[in-house]
Coordinates of C-alpha atoms in Angstrom, one line a residue:
X16 CA 19.7 -74.4 15.7
X17 CA 17.0 -71.7 16.5
X18 CA 17.7 -68.3 18.1
X19 CA 15.0 -66.5 20.0
X20 CA 15.3 -62.7 20.5
X21 CA 13.1 -60.8 23.0
X22 CA 11.8 -57.3 22.5
X23 CA 14.6 -56.1 24.8
X24 CA 17.2 -57.7 22.5
X25 CA 15.7 -56.1 19.4
X26 CA 15.5 -52.6 21.0
X27 CA 19.1 -52.9 22.2
X28 CA 20.1 -53.9 18.7
X29 CA 18.2 -50.9 17.1
X30 CA 19.9 -48.5 19.6
X31 CA 23.3 -49.9 18.7
X32 CA 22.6 -49.5 15.0
X33 CA 21.5 -45.8 15.4
X34 CA 24.4 -45.0 17.6
X35 CA 26.8 -46.5 14.9
X36 CA 25.1 -44.6 12.2
X37 CA 25.2 -41.3 14.0
X38 CA 28.9 -41.9 14.8
X39 CA 29.6 -42.5 11.1
X40 CA 27.7 -39.4 10.2
X41 CA 29.7 -37.2 12.5
X42 CA 32.9 -38.3 10.9
X43 CA 31.7 -37.0 7.6
X44 CA 31.7 -33.3 6.6
X45 CA 27.9 -33.0 6.8
X46 CA 26.1 -30.3 8.8
X47 CA 23.2 -31.6 11.0
X48 CA 20.2 -30.4 13.0
X49 CA 19.1 -28.0 10.2
X50 CA 16.1 -25.8 11.0
X51 CA 14.4 -23.0 9.0
X52 CA 11.9 -20.6 10.5
X53 CA 10.5 -17.1 9.8
X54 CA 12.6 -14.4 11.5
X55 CA 10.5 -11.4 10.6
X56 CA 7.9 -10.2 8.0
X57 CA 10.4 -10.7 5.2
X58 CA 13.2 -12.9 6.4
X59 CA 13.7 -16.6 7.1
X60 CA 16.5 -17.8 9.3
X61 CA 18.4 -21.1 8.6
X62 CA 20.4 -22.7 11.4
X63 CA 22.5 -25.8 11.5
X64 CA 25.1 -27.6 13.6
X65 CA 28.6 -27.7 12.1
X66 CA 30.4 -31.1 11.9
X67 CA 33.9 -31.5 13.6
X68 CA 36.4 -29.4 11.8
X69 CA 38.8 -32.1 11.6
X70 CA 40.5 -33.6 8.4
X71 CA 38.6 -36.4 6.7
X72 CA 39.3 -38.6 3.8
X73 CA 37.4 -36.3 1.7
X74 CA 39.2 -33.1 2.7
X75 CA 38.9 -30.1 5.1
X76 CA 35.8 -27.9 5.1
X77 CA 36.5 -24.6 3.4
X78 CA 33.0 -23.1 2.8
X79 CA 29.3 -23.6 3.4
X80 CA 26.8 -23.6 0.5
X81 CA 23.1 -22.7 1.0
X82 CA 20.4 -24.0 -1.4
X83 CA 16.8 -23.1 -1.7
X84 CA 13.8 -24.6 -3.5
X85 CA 10.0 -24.6 -3.5
X86 CA 10.1 -28.4 -3.0
X87 CA 12.0 -30.6 -0.6
X88 CA 15.6 -30.9 -1.8
X89 CA 16.8 -34.4 -2.5
X90 CA 19.7 -33.5 -4.8
X91 CA 21.7 -30.4 -5.6
X92 CA 23.2 -31.7 -8.9
X93 CA 21.4 -29.2 -11.1
X94 CA 21.0 -26.4 -8.6
X95 CA 23.0 -23.1 -7.8
X96 CA 23.6 -22.1 -4.3
X97 CA 22.0 -18.9 -3.2
X98 CA 24.9 -18.1 -0.8
X99 CA 28.4 -19.3 0.0
X100 CA 29.5 -18.7 3.6
X101 CA 32.7 -19.2 5.5
X102 CA 33.4 -22.6 7.0
X103 CA 32.6 -21.4 10.5
X104 CA 29.1 -20.1 9.7
X105 CA 26.2 -21.8 11.4
X106 CA 23.3 -19.7 10.3
X107 CA 22.0 -17.6 7.3
X108 CA 19.2 -15.2 6.9
X109 CA 17.3 -15.4 3.6
X110 CA 15.1 -12.7 2.2
X111 CA 12.8 -14.7 -0.3
X112 CA 10.8 -11.7 -1.6
X113 CA 7.5 -13.6 -1.7
X114 CA 5.2 -15.6 0.5
X115 CA 5.8 -19.0 -1.0
X116 CA 6.9 -22.0 1.1
X117 CA 10.6 -22.8 0.7
X118 CA 12.9 -25.7 1.6
X119 CA 16.6 -25.4 2.3
X120 CA 19.7 -27.6 2.2
X121 CA 23.1 -26.8 3.6
X122 CA 26.2 -28.6 2.2
X123 CA 29.9 -28.3 2.7
X124 CA 32.6 -27.4 0.2
X125 CA 36.0 -29.2 0.8
X126 CA 39.5 -28.4 -0.2
X127 CA 40.7 -30.9 -2.8
X128 CA 44.1 -31.5 -1.2
X129 CA 43.0 -31.9 2.4
X130 CA 44.7 -28.6 3.5
X131 CA 43.2 -26.3 6.0
X132 CA 40.0 -24.5 4.9
X133 CA 39.7 -20.9 4.4
X134 CA 38.0 -20.1 7.7
X135 CA 38.8 -16.5 7.8
X136 CA 39.0 -13.7 5.2
X137 CA 38.3 -14.2 1.5
X138 CA 35.2 -13.3 -0.4
X139 CA 31.9 -15.2 -0.1
X140 CA 28.8 -15.1 -2.3
X141 CA 25.3 -14.0 -1.3
X142 CA 22.6 -13.8 -4.0
X143 CA 21.1 -10.7 -2.4
X144 CA 24.2 -8.5 -2.9
X145 CA 26.6 -10.4 -5.2
X146 CA 26.7 -11.9 -8.6
X147 CA 27.1 -15.7 -8.8
X148 CA 30.7 -16.9 -8.5
X149 CA 32.3 -18.1 -11.8
X150 CA 33.9 -21.2 -10.3
X151 CA 34.6 -22.9 -7.0
X152 CA 38.1 -23.9 -5.8
X153 CA 37.0 -26.9 -3.8
X154 CA 34.8 -29.9 -4.1
X155 CA 31.0 -29.9 -3.1
X156 CA 30.3 -32.7 -0.7
X157 CA 27.0 -33.7 -2.6
X158 CA 25.3 -35.5 0.2
X159 CA 21.6 -34.7 1.0
X160 CA 20.1 -36.2 4.2
X161 CA 16.5 -35.1 4.8
X162 CA 16.1 -33.8 8.3
X163 CA 19.8 -33.6 8.8
X164 CA 21.3 -31.1 6.3
X165 CA 18.0 -30.6 4.3
X166 CA 14.7 -29.3 5.7
X167 CA 11.7 -31.5 5.4
X168 CA 9.2 -28.9 6.4
X169 CA 8.8 -25.8 4.4
X170 CA 9.2 -22.2 5.8
X171 CA 7.7 -19.0 4.6
X172 CA 7.7 -15.4 5.8
X173 CA 4.9 -14.1 7.9
X174 CA 1.4 -14.0 6.5
X175 CA -0.6 -11.0 5.2
X176 CA -1.1 -9.4 8.6
X177 CA 2.7 -8.9 9.0
X178 CA 3.7 -8.4 5.4
X179 CA 6.0 -5.6 4.2
X180 CA 3.0 -3.8 2.7
X181 CA 1.1 -4.0 6.0
X182 CA 4.1 -2.6 7.9
X183 CA 4.4 0.3 5.3
X184 CA 0.7 1.0 5.8
X185 CA 1.1 1.1 9.7
X186 CA 4.1 3.4 9.3
X187 CA 2.2 5.7 7.0
X188 CA -0.6 6.0 9.5
X189 CA 1.8 6.7 12.2
X190 CA 3.5 9.4 10.3
X191 CA 0.3 11.2 9.4
X192 CA -0.8 11.3 13.0
X193 CA 2.3 12.0 14.8
X194 CA 5.4 14.2 14.5
X195 CA 7.7 12.1 16.6
X196 CA 11.4 12.2 16.7
X197 CA 13.1 10.3 14.1
X198 CA 16.4 8.5 14.4
X199 CA 19.1 8.7 11.9
X200 CA 22.1 6.8 13.2
X201 CA 23.6 8.9 16.0
X202 CA 21.7 12.1 14.7
X203 CA 18.3 12.8 16.2
X204 CA 16.1 15.1 14.0
X205 CA 12.7 16.3 14.9
X206 CA 9.9 16.3 12.5
X207 CA 9.5 19.9 11.0
X208 CA 6.1 21.5 10.6
X209 CA 4.4 21.2 7.3
X210 CA 5.8 23.5 4.5
X211 CA 4.6 27.0 4.9
X212 CA 2.7 28.2 1.8
X213 CA 1.8 31.8 1.4
X214 CA -1.7 31.2 0.2
X215 CA -3.2 34.3 2.0
X216 CA -0.3 36.5 0.8
X217 CA 1.0 37.3 4.2
X218 CA 4.5 35.7 3.8
X219 CA 7.0 37.3 6.2
X220 CA 10.5 36.7 7.2
X221 CA 9.5 34.4 10.0
X222 CA 8.7 31.6 7.5
X223 CA 11.2 30.0 5.3
X224 CA 9.9 28.7 1.9
X225 CA 10.3 25.0 1.7
X226 CA 8.0 24.2 -1.3
X227 CA 8.3 25.3 -4.9
X228 CA 6.6 28.4 -6.3
X229 CA 4.7 26.2 -8.8
X230 CA 3.3 23.9 -6.1
X231 CA 2.2 27.1 -4.1
X232 CA 0.4 28.6 -7.0
X233 CA -1.5 25.4 -7.5
X234 CA -2.4 25.2 -4.0
X235 CA -3.8 28.8 -4.3
X236 CA -6.0 27.6 -7.2
X237 CA -7.4 24.9 -5.1
X238 CA -8.8 27.5 -2.7
X239 CA -10.0 29.9 -5.4
X240 CA -13.5 28.8 -6.4
X241 CA -12.8 25.2 -5.7
X242 CA -13.3 24.9 -2.0
X243 CA -16.0 22.3 -2.2
X244 CA -13.6 20.1 -4.3
X245 CA -10.4 20.7 -2.4
X246 CA -8.4 17.6 -1.6
X247 CA -6.0 17.0 1.3
X248 CA -2.3 17.1 0.4
X249 CA -0.6 13.9 1.7
X250 CA 2.2 14.0 4.3
X251 CA 5.6 12.8 3.3
X252 CA 6.2 9.1 3.6
X253 CA 9.6 7.5 4.6
X254 CA 10.0 3.7 4.4
X255 CA 10.8 2.0 7.8
X256 CA 14.0 0.7 6.2
X257 CA 15.3 4.2 5.8
X258 CA 14.7 5.5 9.3
X259 CA 18.0 4.1 10.3
X260 CA 21.3 4.0 8.5
X261 CA 21.7 0.8 6.4
X262 CA 24.6 -1.6 5.9
X263 CA 25.5 -1.5 2.2
X264 CA 26.6 1.4 0.1
X265 CA 23.3 2.0 -1.6
X266 CA 21.4 2.1 1.7
X267 CA 23.9 4.4 3.3
X268 CA 23.8 6.8 0.3
X269 CA 20.0 6.9 0.2
X270 CA 19.9 7.5 4.0
X271 CA 22.3 10.5 3.6
X272 CA 20.2 12.0 0.8
X273 CA 17.0 11.7 2.9
X274 CA 18.7 13.1 6.0
X275 CA 20.2 16.1 4.1
X276 CA 17.2 17.3 2.1
X277 CA 14.1 15.1 1.9
X278 CA 13.3 15.0 5.6
X279 CA 14.0 18.8 5.8
X280 CA 11.3 19.0 3.1
X281 CA 13.7 20.6 0.7
X282 CA 12.1 18.6 -2.1
X283 CA 13.7 20.5 -5.0
X284 CA 17.2 19.6 -3.8
X285 CA 16.1 16.1 -2.8
X286 CA 14.9 15.5 -6.3
X287 CA 18.1 16.6 -7.9
X288 CA 20.1 14.3 -5.5
X289 CA 17.8 11.3 -6.0
X290 CA 17.9 11.8 -9.8
X291 CA 21.8 11.6 -9.7
X292 CA 21.7 8.7 -7.4
X293 CA 19.2 6.5 -9.2
X294 CA 21.5 5.3 -12.1
X295 CA 24.1 4.2 -9.6
X296 CA 21.9 1.9 -7.5
X297 CA 22.5 -1.8 -7.7
X298 CA 20.2 -2.9 -4.9
X299 CA 16.7 -3.4 -6.3
X300 CA 14.9 -2.7 -3.1
X301 CA 16.8 0.5 -2.6
X302 CA 16.2 1.5 -6.3
X303 CA 12.4 1.0 -5.8
X304 CA 12.4 3.1 -2.7
X305 CA 14.4 5.8 -4.6
X306 CA 11.8 5.9 -7.4
X307 CA 9.0 6.3 -4.8
X308 CA 10.9 9.2 -3.2
X309 CA 11.3 10.8 -6.6
X310 CA 7.5 10.5 -7.0
X311 CA 7.0 12.2 -3.7
X312 CA 9.4 15.0 -4.6
X313 CA 7.5 15.5 -7.9
X314 CA 4.2 15.5 -5.9
X315 CA 5.3 18.2 -3.4
X316 CA 7.0 20.2 -6.2
X317 CA 3.6 20.4 -8.0
X318 CA 4.6 18.2 -10.9
X319 CA 1.6 15.8 -10.7
X320 CA 2.1 13.9 -14.1
X321 CA 5.7 13.1 -13.2
X322 CA 4.7 12.0 -9.7
X323 CA 2.0 9.7 -11.2
X324 CA 4.5 8.1 -13.6
X325 CA 6.8 7.3 -10.8
X326 CA 4.1 5.8 -8.6
X327 CA 2.7 3.7 -11.5
X328 CA 6.1 2.1 -11.9
X329 CA 5.8 0.8 -8.4
X330 CA 2.2 -0.2 -8.1
X331 CA 2.9 -3.9 -8.2
X332 CA 5.6 -3.5 -5.5
X333 CA 3.7 -1.2 -3.1
X334 CA 0.0 -1.7 -4.2
X335 CA -1.9 0.1 -1.4
X336 CA 0.8 2.8 -0.9
X337 CA 1.0 3.7 -4.5
X338 CA -2.8 3.6 -4.9
X339 CA -3.1 6.3 -2.2
X340 CA -0.5 8.5 -3.8
X341 CA -1.8 8.0 -7.4
X342 CA -5.3 8.9 -6.3
X343 CA -4.2 12.0 -4.5
X344 CA -1.9 13.1 -7.4
X345 CA -4.8 12.6 -9.9
X346 CA -7.3 14.5 -7.6
X347 CA -4.9 17.5 -7.3
X348 CA -4.0 17.4 -11.0
X349 CA -7.6 17.2 -12.2
X350 CA -8.8 20.0 -9.8
X351 CA -5.9 22.3 -10.8
X352 CA -6.5 21.5 -14.5
X353 CA -10.2 22.4 -14.5

């Protein structure tokens, strides 16, 4: 007996098969509709759709695990998650730190006894702020479905024109041309005039000293017989991240130091506070910015060798920014030393 199927019958059969597969998928604790795309010049946002939060044969969802790789992810057996989120999470913002293309996978962690997941409270891991967890209490549902819970197209942060370095450069140019109002949380502080130096010897009570005596003496030397070689002293630089109060303890502490002394151009006090703060910093990005501010303090306090040492430490992190400050420090140091 022969059976003949038309294209219509074949199409209908395919649709029934796909619908059955999707229905089977939704009954499993697998996220779907994953998508990864640049969110800003240094962040990538990963989004997904959560499966039904009902009990299954495998157990109840208690956490969401995020994985990242430079290649499409087909298995997580030998990988460590970069973040562990609550069971209700449907997005994650990643900060890769470079411009490589990354692929992501999102899997669920299940309770081993089928009890309700920890949807509220508890501690969750994020590689940017925490150390990796020592153990997991549940079972990882190790199922990777390309295009469903694993990205098949890589994502990378914005290119060179919108890199962190470019943003820093734009901010620097803005600060050297304008004395606009700066916002620090709820406090609004206006940019103060450049530090007053008594180069002409006419200091009076109307001007408050904001720069060290050593730096002032060196500035005088620049004007004595060195007028043809005099170099412009740079204006202070504040990273865009520190113009508003941060979210973690390190960012908040650095923000307070800058607000209380550095932005007021009290570089002697700022250097003391930053020196005490540096050994306590855990956030590497905050530590880098703290070292840079210490270099600026040394620069404005007239200690050019110390300033150069600080900037050299960060020349791979902030190439063009450090190059500008190292050059200026060397120019001033060489001129004063002659």
